[in-house]
Amino acid sequence: MSDPASDPSSDTVDVLYRHALAAYDQNDLAAAVPLFEQVLAVSPAHVEARYKLGNACKEQGHWDAAMAHYREVLRLSPRHAEAMNNLGAVCQMRGSSGEAEDWYRQALRARPALTQPHVNLGRLLQSAGRHAEARDVYDAALAQGGDAGLFGHLRDAATTTPSDTASARAPEAYVRETFDAFAGDFDRHLQDDLGYRVPAQLVELLHRHSADCAGAAMDVLDLGCGTGLVGDALGSTARSLVGVDLSGRMLEAARRKGRYAALHQADITAWLAAAGTGTADCVIAADVFIYLGELEAIFREVQRCLRPGGGFAFSVESCEGDGYRLLSSGRYAQSPAYVERLGAHGGFGLLAREAVFIRQGVEGLLYLFQRR
Ligand SMILES: C[S@@+](CC[C@H](N)C(=O)[O-])C[C@H]1O[C@@H](n2cnc3c(N)ncnc32)[C@H](O)[C@@H]1O
């Protein structure tokens, strides 16, 4: 192939841009970024290349660069609602909630039917305890023809009291988009800002009970593996490690760490239902059941996939009663009575239950069950 950068014709720009976009769509940011930069070197006013480069910077946690690109997009194209929304998201990541709110509202004025600023603004308001305003945002989204499953779920979460009549799980598109947008900064933000240690805590729990479980050389299944923090915590303990997640960008971060034998982009319930019987020694789900209220199918399929004596280690945010609740945070919590009933009726023995802080200010429980 000839070097398109040496010929600054519009054809060349198109070819470069297509290459850049293909790399970006495959989550290969290391290849995409220099290609977008080449497009811009030839054609500095290329709005979409500038916007995508801003996204790539945002996904890598390069906030200053991302903001500079989005501001340039808005200079060139003042009604670019996606750039406004993403500028808001960067402000929010940096803790500037007021500015973030402003940008989300500007994005909605520019494109009232755009999904993401409704989601972002509603969640921002919810996290500030402004539940009625958040509900207004979701109602506006629904009135604009927004996705009923998505905005119904968020609206349920924005009720002021925990709801146990809500939907049984978060919509897939919502999970995917949330974590795709978050992947670049996930490890740093969770571990450094929020003191998140659940993967290491679950692995410690397994090691403490390894004599009761399947022993050191385990075939491990990591449900909702995200960026692969469970793989980091396991180190070389696992004989094989397979990860499943909905978010392509989270999976790409896990892939770069090189610890997983296989990574699958799928919903964990659907993936488990098609997985082989008696193929795993250990199933781990770190901070994932906050996106699934109901766990019946998960317990059933995990029991089937585990070999006898295998371990099932996971965390939950816990609640009162005998069931699960959708909290105003938009996350689910499961009660000990519910989890332990599913375990006892599902062919598991309870090996350990420990109270922990899941992340800053959020209490929860770690569980280790053993398949009978
Ligand atoms: C809070 S992160 C935790 C990631 C990882 N387990 C860790 O501890 O770092 C939750 C992850 O679960 C994934 N997830 C949520 N619901 C899912 C589902 N139904 N199927 C597959 N992945 C899911 C999200 O995409 C996200 O990567």
Coordinates of N, CA, C and O in Angstrom, one line a residue, residues 205-266:
L205 N -9.9 -14.8 49.4 CA -10.9 -15.7 50.0 C -10.8 -17.1 49.4 O -10.8 -18.1 50.2
L206 N -10.6 -17.2 48.1 CA -10.4 -18.5 47.5 C -9.2 -19.2 48.0 O -9.2 -20.4 48.3
H207 N -8.1 -18.5 48.1 CA -6.8 -19.1 48.6 C -7.0 -19.6 50.0 O -6.5 -20.7 50.3
R208 N -7.7 -18.8 50.8 CA -7.9 -19.3 52.2 C -8.6 -20.6 52.3 O -8.5 -21.4 53.2
H209 N -9.5 -20.8 51.3 CA -10.3 -22.0 51.3 C -9.9 -23.0 50.2 O -10.7 -23.9 49.9
S210 N -8.7 -22.8 49.7 CA -8.3 -23.6 48.5 C -8.3 -25.1 48.9 O -8.5 -26.0 48.0
A211 N -8.0 -25.5 50.2 CA -8.0 -26.9 50.5 C -9.4 -27.5 50.3 O -9.6 -28.6 50.0
D212 N -10.5 -26.6 50.6 CA -11.9 -27.1 50.5 C -12.3 -27.1 49.0 O -13.2 -27.8 48.6
C213 N -11.7 -26.1 48.3 CA -12.1 -26.0 46.9 C -11.3 -26.9 46.0 O -10.8 -27.9 46.4
A214 N -11.1 -26.4 44.8 CA -10.5 -27.4 43.8 C -9.0 -27.4 43.8 O -8.4 -28.0 43.0
G215 N -8.4 -26.6 44.7 CA -6.9 -26.6 44.8 C -6.3 -25.5 44.0 O -7.1 -24.6 43.5
A216 N -5.0 -25.4 43.8 CA -4.4 -24.3 43.2 C -4.5 -24.2 41.7 O -4.8 -23.2 41.1
A217 N -4.4 -25.4 41.0 CA -4.4 -25.3 39.5 C -5.9 -25.4 39.1 O -6.5 -26.4 38.9
M218 N -6.4 -24.2 38.8 CA -7.9 -24.1 38.6 C -8.2 -23.6 37.1 O -7.5 -22.8 36.6
D219 N -9.2 -24.2 36.6 CA -9.8 -23.6 35.4 C -10.8 -22.5 35.8 O -11.8 -22.9 36.5
V220 N -10.5 -21.3 35.6 CA -11.3 -20.2 36.2 C -12.1 -19.5 35.1 O -11.6 -19.2 34.0
L221 N -13.4 -19.2 35.5 CA -14.3 -18.4 34.6 C -14.5 -17.1 35.3 O -15.0 -17.1 36.5
D222 N -14.2 -16.0 34.7 CA -14.4 -14.6 35.3 C -15.6 -13.9 34.6 O -15.5 -13.5 33.5
L223 N -16.7 -13.9 35.3 CA -17.9 -13.3 34.8 C -17.9 -11.8 35.0 O -17.7 -11.3 36.1
G224 N -18.2 -11.1 33.9 CA -18.1 -9.6 33.9 C -16.7 -9.2 34.3 O -16.4 -8.4 35.2
C225 N -15.7 -9.8 33.5 CA -14.3 -9.6 33.8 C -13.8 -8.2 33.6 O -12.7 -7.9 34.2
G226 N -14.5 -7.3 32.9 CA -14.1 -6.0 32.8 C -12.7 -5.9 32.2 O -12.3 -6.6 31.2
T227 N -11.8 -5.1 32.8 CA -10.5 -4.8 32.3 C -9.5 -5.9 32.8 O -8.3 -5.8 32.6
G228 N -10.0 -6.9 33.5 CA -9.1 -8.1 33.9 C -8.5 -7.9 35.3 O -7.4 -8.5 35.5
L229 N -9.1 -7.2 36.2 CA -8.5 -7.0 37.5 C -8.5 -8.4 38.3 O -7.6 -8.6 39.1
V230 N -9.4 -9.2 38.0 CA -9.4 -10.6 38.6 C -8.2 -11.4 38.1 O -7.5 -12.0 38.9
G231 N -7.9 -11.2 36.8 CA -6.7 -11.9 36.2 C -5.5 -11.4 36.9 O -4.6 -12.2 37.2
D232 N -5.4 -10.1 37.1 CA -4.2 -9.5 37.8 C -4.1 -10.1 39.2 O -3.0 -10.5 39.6
A233 N -5.2 -10.2 39.9 CA -5.2 -10.7 41.3 C -4.8 -12.2 41.3 O -4.1 -12.7 42.2
L234 N -5.3 -13.0 40.3 CA -5.0 -14.4 40.3 C -3.5 -14.7 39.9 O -3.0 -15.7 40.4
G235 N -2.9 -13.8 39.2 CA -1.5 -14.0 38.7 C -1.5 -15.3 38.0 O -2.2 -15.6 37.1
S236 N -0.5 -16.1 38.4 CA -0.3 -17.4 37.7 C -1.0 -18.6 38.4 O -0.8 -19.7 38.1
T237 N -1.9 -18.2 39.3 CA -2.6 -19.3 40.1 C -3.5 -20.2 39.2 O -3.6 -21.4 39.4
A238 N -4.1 -19.5 38.2 CA -5.1 -20.3 37.4 C -4.4 -21.1 36.3 O -3.4 -20.7 35.7
R239 N -4.9 -22.3 36.1 CA -4.4 -23.1 35.0 C -4.9 -22.5 33.6 O -4.2 -22.3 32.7
S240 N -6.2 -22.1 33.6 CA -6.7 -21.4 32.5 C -7.7 -20.3 33.0 O -8.3 -20.6 34.0
L241 N -7.8 -19.2 32.3 CA -8.7 -18.2 32.7 C -9.4 -17.7 31.5 O -8.9 -17.3 30.5
V242 N -10.8 -17.7 31.6 CA -11.7 -17.3 30.6 C -12.5 -16.1 31.1 O -13.0 -16.2 32.2
G243 N -12.6 -15.0 30.3 CA -13.4 -13.9 30.7 C -14.6 -13.6 29.8 O -14.5 -13.9 28.6
V244 N -15.7 -13.2 30.4 CA -16.9 -12.8 29.7 C -17.3 -11.4 30.1 O -17.4 -11.1 31.3
D245 N -17.7 -10.6 29.1 CA -18.1 -9.2 29.4 C -18.9 -8.7 28.3 O -18.7 -9.1 27.1
L246 N -19.8 -7.7 28.6 CA -20.6 -7.1 27.5 C -19.8 -6.0 26.8 O -20.1 -5.7 25.6
S247 N -18.9 -5.4 27.5 CA -18.2 -4.2 26.9 C -17.0 -4.5 26.1 O -16.0 -5.0 26.7
G248 N -17.0 -4.2 24.9 CA -15.8 -4.5 24.0 C -14.6 -3.7 24.4 O -13.5 -4.2 24.4
R249 N -14.8 -2.5 24.9 CA -13.6 -1.7 25.3 C -13.0 -2.2 26.6 O -11.8 -2.2 26.8
M250 N -13.8 -2.7 27.5 CA -13.3 -3.3 28.8 C -12.5 -4.6 28.4 O -11.4 -4.8 28.9
L251 N -13.1 -5.4 27.5 CA -12.4 -6.6 27.1 C -11.1 -6.3 26.4 O -10.1 -7.1 26.6
E252 N -11.1 -5.2 25.6 CA -9.8 -4.9 25.0 C -8.7 -4.6 26.0 O -7.6 -5.0 25.8
A253 N -9.1 -3.9 27.1 CA -8.1 -3.6 28.1 C -7.7 -4.9 28.8 O -6.5 -5.1 29.1
A254 N -8.6 -5.9 29.0 CA -8.2 -7.2 29.6 C -7.3 -7.9 28.6 O -6.3 -8.5 29.0
R255 N -7.6 -7.8 27.3 CA -6.8 -8.6 26.3 C -5.3 -8.0 26.4 O -4.4 -8.8 26.3
R256 N -5.2 -6.7 26.5 CA -3.8 -6.1 26.5 C -3.0 -6.7 27.6 O -1.8 -6.7 27.6
K257 N -3.7 -7.1 28.8 CA -2.9 -7.6 29.9 C -2.3 -9.0 29.7 O -1.4 -9.4 30.4
G258 N -2.9 -9.7 28.7 CA -2.4 -11.0 28.3 C -2.5 -12.1 29.3 O -1.8 -13.1 29.2
R259 N -3.5 -12.0 30.2 CA -3.6 -13.1 31.2 C -4.7 -14.1 30.9 O -4.8 -15.1 31.5
Y260 N -5.6 -13.7 29.9 CA -6.8 -14.5 29.7 C -6.6 -15.4 28.4 O -6.1 -15.0 27.4
A261 N -6.9 -16.7 28.6 CA -6.8 -17.7 27.5 C -7.9 -17.3 26.4 O -7.6 -17.5 25.2
A262 N -9.0 -16.9 26.9 CA -10.1 -16.5 25.9 C -10.9 -15.4 26.6 O -11.1 -15.4 27.8
L263 N -11.4 -14.5 25.7 CA -12.3 -13.4 26.2 C -13.5 -13.4 25.3 O -13.4 -13.4 24.1
H264 N -14.7 -13.3 25.9 CA -15.9 -13.4 25.0 C -16.8 -12.2 25.3 O -17.0 -11.8 26.5
Q265 N -17.3 -11.6 24.2 CA -18.2 -10.4 24.4 C -19.6 -11.0 24.4 O -20.1 -11.3 23.3
A266 N -20.2 -11.0 25.6 CA -21.5 -11.6 25.7 C -22.2 -11.3 27.0 O -21.4 -10.9 28.0

